[in-house]
Amino acid sequence: MERRNFTKTVHSKEYEQKRFKNPFFESQEEKQKKSFKFLIIGLVLMLIAVPIILLFGGLFELKNNSVNGLTTIPQAEVETEINQHLATKWLNIIPKTHKWFTRPNVLRESLQNKYNFENISVKIEGDELKVEVEERISSLAWKSAGNLYFLDLDGKIFREMLPQERAKINERLGGKIELVAPEDMQSVPILQPTLPIIQDMSEQVVEIGGEVISPVTSEALISFDKNLRSLHIDPVIYQVERPHKPWLRVKTRQGYDILFDGLGDMNVQIAYLNSILIEYKEKLSEISYIDIRFENHIYIK
């Protein structure tokens, strides 16, 4: 009887079950598992690295900013506001110098609230933040509650004066002189030397964008101021009882005051004033005020 080789039979079955393998060679299944593992790790690293590169790698960072269109507001003043906006971080993580998080509309609103421009646009072109502005035309100044403001032709306050500008106005009025660095004084364009200044005697607090005199009164005052200068009268300051009141008093360097109606006919009132100046030519130094508000009734003291 033939003797059976049980060892051979066991090894044969193990071979058929693929239980034998060379430790120096990986199976196809293990290779696939390892490749899949590396793929997952690679994807995770990519998901982490790509946002970091996009957000902090400088590819989308603003390199420069510019401001165009300023006429009276110092360039450095507006640039400081822009830089302060860009210095903040979105969620305290991502700098706003990144184009995706600059938020031009927020910056535009901030600048508009402070300076009340006639027009303003804030846009990103390439790696530059561009701010284009158009200032409101200032023909009048408003003095109230210890502050000085610029008015537009509609009688609305469009911005508060800068310290350098206040110093110039106070110097004209002979008031308290503010200490301002020489370099700051040089950065402000020269103010119109004949800019009419209106003082609110009620000292009411005003807001940017608020109307303090009507457009009609604003236009009349500018016309009246020009006519006074043509008559060789130097206005110092115009005084109004409170906002929206049309009656004004102008104090002159000649020593007398002139009271006029901001809603009245300027040509008629100037004609009355001229006749008084001619009639009292030799006695003007004795006059305290001339009141031409009531058409045919002129009051002199």
PDB file of C-alpha atoms in Angstrom:
ATOM      1  CA  MET A   1       0.000   0.000   0.000  1.00  0.00           C
ATOM      2  CA  GLU A   2       1.361   3.379  -1.029  1.00  0.00           C
ATOM      3  CA  ARG A   3       2.241   5.656   1.830  1.00  0.00           C
ATOM      4  CA  ARG A   4       0.481   9.031   1.756  1.00  0.00           C
ATOM      5  CA  ASN A   5       2.510  12.232   2.131  1.00  0.00           C
ATOM      6  CA  PHE A   6       0.348  14.345   4.412  1.00  0.00           C
ATOM      7  CA  THR A   7       2.857  17.225   4.539  1.00  0.00           C
ATOM      8  CA  LYS A   8       2.774  17.553   0.777  1.00  0.00           C
ATOM      9  CA  THR A   9      -1.007  17.511   0.827  1.00  0.00           C
ATOM     10  CA  VAL A  10      -1.170  20.314   3.444  1.00  0.00           C
ATOM     11  CA  HIS A  11       1.322  22.485   1.558  1.00  0.00           C
ATOM     12  CA  SER A  12      -0.567  21.883  -1.650  1.00  0.00           C
ATOM     13  CA  LYS A  13      -3.801  23.083  -0.093  1.00  0.00           C
ATOM     14  CA  GLU A  14      -2.076  26.130   1.393  1.00  0.00           C
ATOM     15  CA  TYR A  15      -0.644  26.948  -2.004  1.00  0.00           C
ATOM     16  CA  GLU A  16      -4.048  26.647  -3.597  1.00  0.00           C
ATOM     17  CA  GLN A  17      -5.407  28.979  -0.940  1.00  0.00           C
ATOM     18  CA  LYS A  18      -2.588  31.421  -1.798  1.00  0.00           C
ATOM     19  CA  ARG A  19      -1.344  31.501   1.759  1.00  0.00           C
ATOM     20  CA  PHE A  20       2.261  31.441   0.610  1.00  0.00           C
ATOM     21  CA  LYS A  21       3.855  34.769  -0.280  1.00  0.00           C
ATOM     22  CA  ASN A  22       7.285  36.252  -0.624  1.00  0.00           C
ATOM     23  CA  PRO A  23       7.868  38.777   2.187  1.00  0.00           C
ATOM     24  CA  PHE A  24      10.015  40.861  -0.157  1.00  0.00           C
ATOM     25  CA  PHE A  25       7.218  41.376  -2.681  1.00  0.00           C
ATOM     26  CA  GLU A  26       3.883  43.145  -2.022  1.00  0.00           C
ATOM     27  CA  SER A  27       0.700  41.692  -3.261  1.00  0.00           C
ATOM     28  CA  GLN A  28      -1.408  43.600  -5.754  1.00  0.00           C
ATOM     29  CA  GLU A  29      -4.060  44.161  -3.103  1.00  0.00           C
ATOM     30  CA  GLU A  30      -1.569  45.702  -0.669  1.00  0.00           C
ATOM     31  CA  LYS A  31      -0.217  47.926  -3.402  1.00  0.00           C
ATOM     32  CA  GLN A  32      -3.711  49.189  -4.109  1.00  0.00           C
ATOM     33  CA  LYS A  33      -4.379  49.827  -0.419  1.00  0.00           C
ATOM     34  CA  LYS A  34      -1.125  51.730  -0.017  1.00  0.00           C
ATOM     35  CA  SER A  35      -1.743  53.778  -3.169  1.00  0.00           C
ATOM     36  CA  PHE A  36      -5.224  54.657  -1.944  1.00  0.00           C
ATOM     37  CA  LYS A  37      -3.813  55.694   1.429  1.00  0.00           C
ATOM     38  CA  PHE A  38      -1.224  57.981  -0.214  1.00  0.00           C
ATOM     39  CA  LEU A  39      -3.944  59.423  -2.439  1.00  0.00           C
ATOM     40  CA  ILE A  40      -6.109  60.302   0.572  1.00  0.00           C
ATOM     41  CA  ILE A  41      -3.144  61.873   2.384  1.00  0.00           C
ATOM     42  CA  GLY A  42      -2.259  63.842  -0.751  1.00  0.00           C
ATOM     43  CA  LEU A  43      -5.802  65.114  -1.149  1.00  0.00           C
ATOM     44  CA  VAL A  44      -5.955  66.165   2.508  1.00  0.00           C
ATOM     45  CA  LEU A  45      -2.631  67.995   2.229  1.00  0.00           C
ATOM     46  CA  MET A  46      -3.823  69.658  -0.973  1.00  0.00           C
ATOM     47  CA  LEU A  47      -7.082  70.741   0.649  1.00  0.00           C
ATOM     48  CA  ILE A  48      -5.047  72.337   3.433  1.00  0.00           C
ATOM     49  CA  ALA A  49      -2.282  73.819   1.301  1.00  0.00           C
ATOM     50  CA  VAL A  50      -4.345  75.315  -1.542  1.00  0.00           C
ATOM     51  CA  PRO A  51      -6.461  77.645   0.658  1.00  0.00           C
ATOM     52  CA  ILE A  52      -3.347  78.715   2.577  1.00  0.00           C
ATOM     53  CA  ILE A  53      -1.560  79.532  -0.676  1.00  0.00           C
ATOM     54  CA  LEU A  54      -4.591  81.346  -2.090  1.00  0.00           C
ATOM     55  CA  LEU A  55      -5.265  83.343   1.086  1.00  0.00           C
ATOM     56  CA  PHE A  56      -1.765  84.046   2.378  1.00  0.00           C
ATOM     57  CA  GLY A  57       0.538  83.386  -0.562  1.00  0.00           C
ATOM     58  CA  GLY A  58       0.364  86.928  -1.935  1.00  0.00           C
ATOM     59  CA  LEU A  59      -1.099  85.913  -5.295  1.00  0.00           C
ATOM     60  CA  PHE A  60      -4.197  88.074  -4.748  1.00  0.00           C
ATOM     61  CA  GLU A  61      -2.684  90.766  -2.524  1.00  0.00           C
ATOM     62  CA  LEU A  62      -3.135  94.467  -3.295  1.00  0.00           C
ATOM     63  CA  LYS A  63       0.234  96.053  -4.005  1.00  0.00           C
ATOM     64  CA  ASN A  64      -0.823  99.699  -4.174  1.00  0.00           C
ATOM     65  CA  ASN A  65      -3.689 102.153  -3.694  1.00  0.00           C
ATOM     66  CA  SER A  66      -4.340 105.547  -5.266  1.00  0.00           C
ATOM     67  CA  VAL A  67      -6.678 108.519  -4.755  1.00  0.00           C
ATOM     68  CA  ASN A  68      -7.603 110.905  -7.568  1.00  0.00           C
ATOM     69  CA  GLY A  69      -9.851 113.968  -7.790  1.00  0.00           C
ATOM     70  CA  LEU A  70      -9.073 115.714  -4.497  1.00  0.00           C
ATOM     71  CA  THR A  71      -8.987 119.515  -4.565  1.00  0.00           C
ATOM     72  CA  THR A  72      -9.167 120.737  -0.944  1.00  0.00           C
ATOM     73  CA  ILE A  73      -8.887 117.605   1.197  1.00  0.00           C
ATOM     74  CA  PRO A  74      -5.230 116.600   1.739  1.00  0.00           C
ATOM     75  CA  GLN A  75      -4.178 113.462  -0.115  1.00  0.00           C
ATOM     76  CA  ALA A  76      -2.502 112.053   2.995  1.00  0.00           C
ATOM     77  CA  GLU A  77      -5.733 112.433   4.983  1.00  0.00           C
ATOM     78  CA  VAL A  78      -7.724 110.152   2.656  1.00  0.00           C
ATOM     79  CA  GLU A  79      -4.832 107.714   2.194  1.00  0.00           C
ATOM     80  CA  THR A  80      -4.681 107.283   5.970  1.00  0.00           C
ATOM     81  CA  GLU A  81      -8.373 106.339   6.021  1.00  0.00           C
ATOM     82  CA  ILE A  82      -7.790 103.792   3.242  1.00  0.00           C
ATOM     83  CA  ASN A  83      -4.750 102.270   4.963  1.00  0.00           C
ATOM     84  CA  GLN A  84      -6.653 101.967   8.237  1.00  0.00           C
ATOM     85  CA  HIS A  85      -9.396 100.061   6.419  1.00  0.00           C
ATOM     86  CA  LEU A  86      -6.877  97.738   4.744  1.00  0.00           C
ATOM     87  CA  ALA A  87      -5.030  97.174   8.028  1.00  0.00           C
ATOM     88  CA  THR A  88      -8.040  95.410   9.547  1.00  0.00           C
ATOM     89  CA  LYS A  89      -8.639  91.683   9.082  1.00  0.00           C
ATOM     90  CA  TRP A  90     -11.702  89.729   8.045  1.00  0.00           C
ATOM     91  CA  LEU A  91     -12.724  87.596  11.044  1.00  0.00           C
ATOM     92  CA  ASN A  92      -9.419  88.759  12.583  1.00  0.00           C
ATOM     93  CA  ILE A  93      -7.649  86.261  10.321  1.00  0.00           C
ATOM     94  CA  ILE A  94      -7.473  87.317   6.677  1.00  0.00           C
ATOM     95  CA  PRO A  95      -6.021  90.774   5.876  1.00  0.00           C
ATOM     96  CA  LYS A  96      -8.212  93.077   3.808  1.00  0.00           C
ATOM     97  CA  THR A  97      -5.286  93.680   1.483  1.00  0.00           C
ATOM     98  CA  HIS A  98      -6.449  90.394  -0.078  1.00  0.00           C
ATOM     99  CA  LYS A  99      -8.616  91.250  -3.095  1.00  0.00           C
ATOM    100  CA  TRP A 100     -11.330  88.785  -2.114  1.00  0.00           C
ATOM    101  CA  PHE A 101     -11.809  90.444   1.274  1.00  0.00           C
ATOM    102  CA  THR A 102     -11.069  94.136   0.575  1.00  0.00           C
ATOM    103  CA  ARG A 103     -14.808  94.990   0.550  1.00  0.00           C
ATOM    104  CA  PRO A 104     -14.670  98.155  -1.624  1.00  0.00           C
ATOM    105  CA  ASN A 105     -18.313  98.995  -0.858  1.00  0.00           C
ATOM    106  CA  VAL A 106     -17.591  99.176   2.874  1.00  0.00           C
ATOM    107  CA  LEU A 107     -14.605 101.462   2.251  1.00  0.00           C
ATOM    108  CA  ARG A 108     -16.683 103.609  -0.106  1.00  0.00           C
ATOM    109  CA  GLU A 109     -19.404 104.042   2.517  1.00  0.00           C
ATOM    110  CA  SER A 110     -16.847 104.899   5.200  1.00  0.00           C
ATOM    111  CA  LEU A 111     -15.187 107.589   3.058  1.00  0.00           C
ATOM    112  CA  GLN A 112     -18.546 108.991   1.965  1.00  0.00           C
ATOM    113  CA  ASN A 113     -19.763 109.259   5.562  1.00  0.00           C
ATOM    114  CA  LYS A 114     -16.660 111.195   6.564  1.00  0.00           C
ATOM    115  CA  TYR A 115     -16.163 113.505   3.570  1.00  0.00           C
ATOM    116  CA  ASN A 116     -19.605 113.566   1.885  1.00  0.00           C
ATOM    117  CA  PHE A 117     -18.187 113.621  -1.652  1.00  0.00           C
ATOM    118  CA  GLU A 118     -20.275 114.644  -4.630  1.00  0.00           C
ATOM    119  CA  ASN A 119     -19.227 111.384  -6.314  1.00  0.00           C
ATOM    120  CA  ILE A 120     -16.977 108.516  -5.246  1.00  0.00           C
ATOM    121  CA  SER A 121     -16.004 105.171  -6.744  1.00  0.00           C
ATOM    122  CA  VAL A 122     -13.818 102.474  -5.186  1.00  0.00           C
ATOM    123  CA  LYS A 123     -12.658  99.639  -7.412  1.00  0.00           C
ATOM    124  CA  ILE A 124      -9.883  97.088  -7.783  1.00  0.00           C
ATOM    125  CA  GLU A 125      -7.910  97.043 -11.015  1.00  0.00           C
ATOM    126  CA  GLY A 126      -5.177  94.433 -11.205  1.00  0.00           C
ATOM    127  CA  ASP A 127      -3.255  94.635  -7.947  1.00  0.00           C
ATOM    128  CA  GLU A 128      -4.252  98.262  -7.259  1.00  0.00           C
ATOM    129  CA  LEU A 129      -7.115  99.742  -5.240  1.00  0.00           C
ATOM    130  CA  LYS A 130      -8.329 102.881  -7.037  1.00  0.00           C
ATOM    131  CA  VAL A 131     -10.410 105.588  -5.365  1.00  0.00           C
ATOM    132  CA  GLU A 132     -11.883 108.265  -7.645  1.00  0.00           C
ATOM    133  CA  VAL A 133     -13.652 111.210  -5.987  1.00  0.00           C
ATOM    134  CA  GLU A 134     -15.304 114.500  -6.817  1.00  0.00           C
ATOM    135  CA  GLU A 135     -15.517 117.006  -3.983  1.00  0.00           C
ATOM    136  CA  ARG A 136     -18.529 119.194  -3.409  1.00  0.00           C
ATOM    137  CA  ILE A 137     -18.054 122.850  -4.281  1.00  0.00           C
ATOM    138  CA  SER A 138     -17.614 124.916  -1.145  1.00  0.00           C
ATOM    139  CA  SER A 139     -18.749 128.530  -1.317  1.00  0.00           C
ATOM    140  CA  LEU A 140     -19.611 129.078   2.351  1.00  0.00           C
ATOM    141  CA  ALA A 141     -18.368 128.168   5.822  1.00  0.00           C
ATOM    142  CA  TRP A 142     -20.559 127.449   8.870  1.00  0.00           C
ATOM    143  CA  LYS A 143     -19.467 128.101  12.458  1.00  0.00           C
ATOM    144  CA  SER A 144     -21.449 126.535  15.289  1.00  0.00           C
ATOM    145  CA  ALA A 145     -20.948 124.803  18.648  1.00  0.00           C
ATOM    146  CA  GLY A 146     -17.203 125.404  18.505  1.00  0.00           C
ATOM    147  CA  ASN A 147     -16.789 123.692  15.123  1.00  0.00           C
ATOM    148  CA  LEU A 148     -16.308 124.879  11.553  1.00  0.00           C
ATOM    149  CA  TYR A 149     -17.818 123.245   8.476  1.00  0.00           C
ATOM    150  CA  PHE A 150     -18.015 123.699   4.714  1.00  0.00           C
ATOM    151  CA  LEU A 151     -21.387 124.277   3.046  1.00  0.00           C
ATOM    152  CA  ASP A 152     -22.304 123.438  -0.531  1.00  0.00           C
ATOM    153  CA  LEU A 153     -24.432 125.651  -2.771  1.00  0.00           C
ATOM    154  CA  ASP A 154     -27.597 124.012  -1.419  1.00  0.00           C
ATOM    155  CA  GLY A 155     -26.815 125.198   2.104  1.00  0.00           C
ATOM    156  CA  LYS A 156     -25.946 121.687   3.294  1.00  0.00           C
ATOM    157  CA  ILE A 157     -22.966 120.797   5.458  1.00  0.00           C
ATOM    158  CA  PHE A 158     -20.744 118.402   3.550  1.00  0.00           C
ATOM    159  CA  ARG A 159     -17.714 118.085   5.821  1.00  0.00           C
ATOM    160  CA  GLU A 160     -16.039 119.399   8.942  1.00  0.00           C
ATOM    161  CA  MET A 161     -12.943 121.503   8.506  1.00  0.00           C
ATOM    162  CA  LEU A 162      -9.579 119.937   9.185  1.00  0.00           C
ATOM    163  CA  PRO A 163      -7.446 121.402  12.005  1.00  0.00           C
ATOM    164  CA  GLN A 164      -5.275 123.138   9.401  1.00  0.00           C
ATOM    165  CA  GLU A 165      -8.325 124.750   7.795  1.00  0.00           C
ATOM    166  CA  ARG A 166      -9.786 125.776  11.159  1.00  0.00           C
ATOM    167  CA  ALA A 167      -6.495 127.466  12.003  1.00  0.00           C
ATOM    168  CA  LYS A 168      -6.719 129.548   8.818  1.00  0.00           C
ATOM    169  CA  ILE A 169     -10.316 130.605   9.516  1.00  0.00           C
ATOM    170  CA  ASN A 170      -9.627 131.439  13.168  1.00  0.00           C
ATOM    171  CA  GLU A 171      -6.668 133.509  12.056  1.00  0.00           C
ATOM    172  CA  ARG A 172      -8.986 135.475   9.744  1.00  0.00           C
ATOM    173  CA  LEU A 173     -11.481 135.991  12.558  1.00  0.00           C
ATOM    174  CA  GLY A 174      -8.810 136.960  15.062  1.00  0.00           C
ATOM    175  CA  GLY A 175      -9.824 134.083  17.313  1.00  0.00           C
ATOM    176  CA  LYS A 176      -7.897 131.442  19.212  1.00  0.00           C
ATOM    177  CA  ILE A 177      -4.880 130.255  17.257  1.00  0.00           C
ATOM    178  CA  GLU A 178      -4.582 126.472  17.026  1.00  0.00           C
ATOM    179  CA  LEU A 179      -1.126 124.937  17.087  1.00  0.00           C
ATOM    180  CA  VAL A 180      -0.640 122.980  13.868  1.00  0.00           C
ATOM    181  CA  ALA A 181       2.596 121.446  12.606  1.00  0.00           C
ATOM    182  CA  PRO A 182       4.121 123.457   9.715  1.00  0.00           C
ATOM    183  CA  GLU A 183       4.174 120.395   7.452  1.00  0.00           C
ATOM    184  CA  ASP A 184       0.431 119.910   8.056  1.00  0.00           C
ATOM    185  CA  MET A 185      -0.269 123.531   7.164  1.00  0.00           C
ATOM    186  CA  GLN A 186       1.579 123.085   3.883  1.00  0.00           C
ATOM    187  CA  SER A 187      -0.489 120.008   3.004  1.00  0.00           C
ATOM    188  CA  VAL A 188      -3.749 121.991   2.816  1.00  0.00           C
ATOM    189  CA  PRO A 189      -4.619 123.950  -0.344  1.00  0.00           C
ATOM    190  CA  ILE A 190      -4.996 127.694   0.204  1.00  0.00           C
ATOM    191  CA  LEU A 191      -8.534 128.560   1.300  1.00  0.00           C
ATOM    192  CA  GLN A 192     -10.454 131.160  -0.653  1.00  0.00           C
ATOM    193  CA  PRO A 193      -9.531 134.377   1.224  1.00  0.00           C
ATOM    194  CA  THR A 194     -13.025 135.799   0.730  1.00  0.00           C
ATOM    195  CA  LEU A 195     -14.902 132.632   1.737  1.00  0.00           C
ATOM    196  CA  PRO A 196     -18.031 133.911   3.555  1.00  0.00           C
ATOM    197  CA  ILE A 197     -18.337 132.569   7.105  1.00  0.00           C
ATOM    198  CA  ILE A 198     -21.751 132.203   8.752  1.00  0.00           C
ATOM    199  CA  GLN A 199     -21.976 132.001  12.534  1.00  0.00           C
ATOM    200  CA  ASP A 200     -24.961 130.296  14.147  1.00  0.00           C
ATOM    201  CA  MET A 201     -25.673 132.387  17.247  1.00  0.00           C
ATOM    202  CA  SER A 202     -27.775 129.571  18.749  1.00  0.00           C
ATOM    203  CA  GLU A 203     -24.704 127.277  18.679  1.00  0.00           C
ATOM    204  CA  GLN A 204     -26.756 124.283  17.568  1.00  0.00           C
ATOM    205  CA  VAL A 205     -24.997 120.977  16.929  1.00  0.00           C
ATOM    206  CA  VAL A 206     -25.251 120.037  13.262  1.00  0.00           C
ATOM    207  CA  GLU A 207     -24.791 116.843  11.261  1.00  0.00           C
ATOM    208  CA  ILE A 208     -22.939 116.166   8.036  1.00  0.00           C
ATOM    209  CA  GLY A 209     -25.418 116.315   5.165  1.00  0.00           C
ATOM    210  CA  GLY A 210     -27.882 118.479   7.094  1.00  0.00           C
ATOM    211  CA  GLU A 211     -29.276 121.677   5.597  1.00  0.00           C
ATOM    212  CA  VAL A 212     -28.706 124.800   7.707  1.00  0.00           C
ATOM    213  CA  ILE A 213     -29.770 127.489   5.237  1.00  0.00           C
ATOM    214  CA  SER A 214     -31.972 127.299   2.155  1.00  0.00           C
ATOM    215  CA  PRO A 215     -30.448 127.205  -1.347  1.00  0.00           C
ATOM    216  CA  VAL A 216     -32.079 130.594  -2.025  1.00  0.00           C
ATOM    217  CA  THR A 217     -30.455 132.173   1.029  1.00  0.00           C
ATOM    218  CA  SER A 218     -27.136 130.552   0.164  1.00  0.00           C
ATOM    219  CA  GLU A 219     -27.168 132.039  -3.330  1.00  0.00           C
ATOM    220  CA  ALA A 220     -28.341 135.424  -2.014  1.00  0.00           C
ATOM    221  CA  LEU A 221     -25.580 135.568   0.601  1.00  0.00           C
ATOM    222  CA  ILE A 222     -22.875 134.848  -1.978  1.00  0.00           C
ATOM    223  CA  SER A 223     -24.288 137.563  -4.231  1.00  0.00           C
ATOM    224  CA  PHE A 224     -24.553 140.009  -1.315  1.00  0.00           C
ATOM    225  CA  ASP A 225     -20.951 139.296  -0.282  1.00  0.00           C
ATOM    226  CA  LYS A 226     -19.643 140.054  -3.782  1.00  0.00           C
ATOM    227  CA  ASN A 227     -21.639 143.287  -3.929  1.00  0.00           C
ATOM    228  CA  LEU A 228     -20.305 144.418  -0.554  1.00  0.00           C
ATOM    229  CA  ARG A 229     -16.739 143.965  -1.739  1.00  0.00           C
ATOM    230  CA  SER A 230     -17.499 145.909  -4.912  1.00  0.00           C
ATOM    231  CA  LEU A 231     -18.608 148.760  -2.603  1.00  0.00           C
ATOM    232  CA  HIS A 232     -15.245 148.492  -0.768  1.00  0.00           C
ATOM    233  CA  ILE A 233     -16.840 146.974   2.326  1.00  0.00           C
ATOM    234  CA  ASP A 234     -14.932 144.087   3.924  1.00  0.00           C
ATOM    235  CA  PRO A 235     -17.226 141.469   5.510  1.00  0.00           C
ATOM    236  CA  VAL A 236     -15.738 139.683   8.524  1.00  0.00           C
ATOM    237  CA  ILE A 237     -18.477 137.245   9.469  1.00  0.00           C
ATOM    238  CA  TYR A 238     -22.195 136.730   8.841  1.00  0.00           C
ATOM    239  CA  GLN A 239     -24.410 135.974  11.831  1.00  0.00           C
ATOM    240  CA  VAL A 240     -27.751 134.185  11.840  1.00  0.00           C
ATOM    241  CA  GLU A 241     -30.065 133.755  14.826  1.00  0.00           C
ATOM    242  CA  ARG A 242     -30.387 130.017  14.178  1.00  0.00           C
ATOM    243  CA  PRO A 243     -30.367 127.600  11.212  1.00  0.00           C
ATOM    244  CA  HIS A 244     -32.905 128.242   8.431  1.00  0.00           C
ATOM    245  CA  LYS A 245     -33.469 131.852   9.490  1.00  0.00           C
ATOM    246  CA  PRO A 246     -33.197 134.116   6.400  1.00  0.00           C
ATOM    247  CA  TRP A 247     -32.318 137.327   8.259  1.00  0.00           C
ATOM    248  CA  LEU A 248     -28.576 137.878   8.570  1.00  0.00           C
ATOM    249  CA  ARG A 249     -26.222 140.387  10.159  1.00  0.00           C
ATOM    250  CA  VAL A 250     -22.801 140.959   8.640  1.00  0.00           C
ATOM    251  CA  LYS A 251     -20.030 142.460  10.742  1.00  0.00           C
ATOM    252  CA  THR A 252     -17.595 144.530   8.689  1.00  0.00           C
ATOM    253  CA  ARG A 253     -14.017 145.686   9.143  1.00  0.00           C
ATOM    254  CA  GLN A 254     -15.332 149.231   8.690  1.00  0.00           C
ATOM    255  CA  GLY A 255     -16.875 148.921  12.159  1.00  0.00           C
ATOM    256  CA  TYR A 256     -20.607 148.921  11.392  1.00  0.00           C
ATOM    257  CA  ASP A 257     -23.001 146.007  10.933  1.00  0.00           C
ATOM    258  CA  ILE A 258     -25.402 145.499   8.033  1.00  0.00           C
ATOM    259  CA  LEU A 259     -28.690 143.637   8.483  1.00  0.00           C
ATOM    260  CA  PHE A 260     -30.290 142.159   5.358  1.00  0.00           C
ATOM    261  CA  ASP A 261     -32.902 139.615   4.269  1.00  0.00           C
ATOM    262  CA  GLY A 262     -31.575 136.431   2.658  1.00  0.00           C
ATOM    263  CA  LEU A 263     -34.911 135.915   0.883  1.00  0.00           C
ATOM    264  CA  GLY A 264     -35.287 139.504  -0.272  1.00  0.00           C
ATOM    265  CA  ASP A 265     -34.303 141.095  -3.571  1.00  0.00           C
ATOM    266  CA  MET A 266     -30.525 141.510  -3.388  1.00  0.00           C
ATOM    267  CA  ASN A 267     -30.403 144.198  -6.074  1.00  0.00           C
ATOM    268  CA  VAL A 268     -32.925 146.344  -4.208  1.00  0.00           C
ATOM    269  CA  GLN A 269     -31.182 145.903  -0.854  1.00  0.00           C
ATOM    270  CA  ILE A 270     -27.770 146.705  -2.328  1.00  0.00           C
ATOM    271  CA  ALA A 271     -29.232 149.811  -3.987  1.00  0.00           C
ATOM    272  CA  TYR A 272     -30.597 150.980  -0.613  1.00  0.00           C
ATOM    273  CA  LEU A 273     -27.247 150.298   1.026  1.00  0.00           C
ATOM    274  CA  ASN A 274     -25.380 152.209  -1.659  1.00  0.00           C
ATOM    275  CA  SER A 275     -27.622 155.243  -1.201  1.00  0.00           C
ATOM    276  CA  ILE A 276     -26.946 155.193   2.558  1.00  0.00           C
ATOM    277  CA  LEU A 277     -23.204 154.941   2.011  1.00  0.00           C
ATOM    278  CA  ILE A 278     -23.323 157.986  -0.245  1.00  0.00           C
ATOM    279  CA  GLU A 279     -25.556 160.000   2.077  1.00  0.00           C
ATOM    280  CA  TYR A 280     -23.593 159.172   5.249  1.00  0.00           C
ATOM    281  CA  LYS A 281     -20.176 159.116   3.633  1.00  0.00           C
ATOM    282  CA  GLU A 282     -18.685 161.507   6.171  1.00  0.00           C
ATOM    283  CA  LYS A 283     -20.447 159.937   9.173  1.00  0.00           C
ATOM    284  CA  LEU A 284     -19.953 156.203   8.597  1.00  0.00           C
ATOM    285  CA  SER A 285     -17.588 155.963  11.558  1.00  0.00           C
ATOM    286  CA  GLU A 286     -20.459 157.051  13.817  1.00  0.00           C
ATOM    287  CA  ILE A 287     -22.874 154.375  12.565  1.00  0.00           C
ATOM    288  CA  SER A 288     -23.447 151.190  14.592  1.00  0.00           C
ATOM    289  CA  TYR A 289     -25.611 149.330  12.072  1.00  0.00           C
ATOM    290  CA  ILE A 290     -27.595 149.737   8.841  1.00  0.00           C
ATOM    291  CA  ASP A 291     -30.827 147.721   8.534  1.00  0.00           C
ATOM    292  CA  ILE A 292     -32.051 147.244   4.945  1.00  0.00           C
ATOM    293  CA  ARG A 293     -34.406 144.284   5.499  1.00  0.00           C
ATOM    294  CA  PHE A 294     -37.695 146.158   5.136  1.00  0.00           C
ATOM    295  CA  GLU A 295     -37.647 147.597   1.608  1.00  0.00           C
ATOM    296  CA  ASN A 296     -38.653 151.281   1.896  1.00  0.00           C
ATOM    297  CA  HIS A 297     -37.964 151.391   5.632  1.00  0.00           C
ATOM    298  CA  ILE A 298     -34.247 151.750   6.323  1.00  0.00           C
ATOM    299  CA  TYR A 299     -33.023 151.891   9.893  1.00  0.00           C
ATOM    300  CA  ILE A 300     -29.706 153.424  10.902  1.00  0.00           C
ATOM    301  CA  LYS A 301     -28.194 153.687  14.334  1.00  0.00           C
TER     302      LYS A 301
END
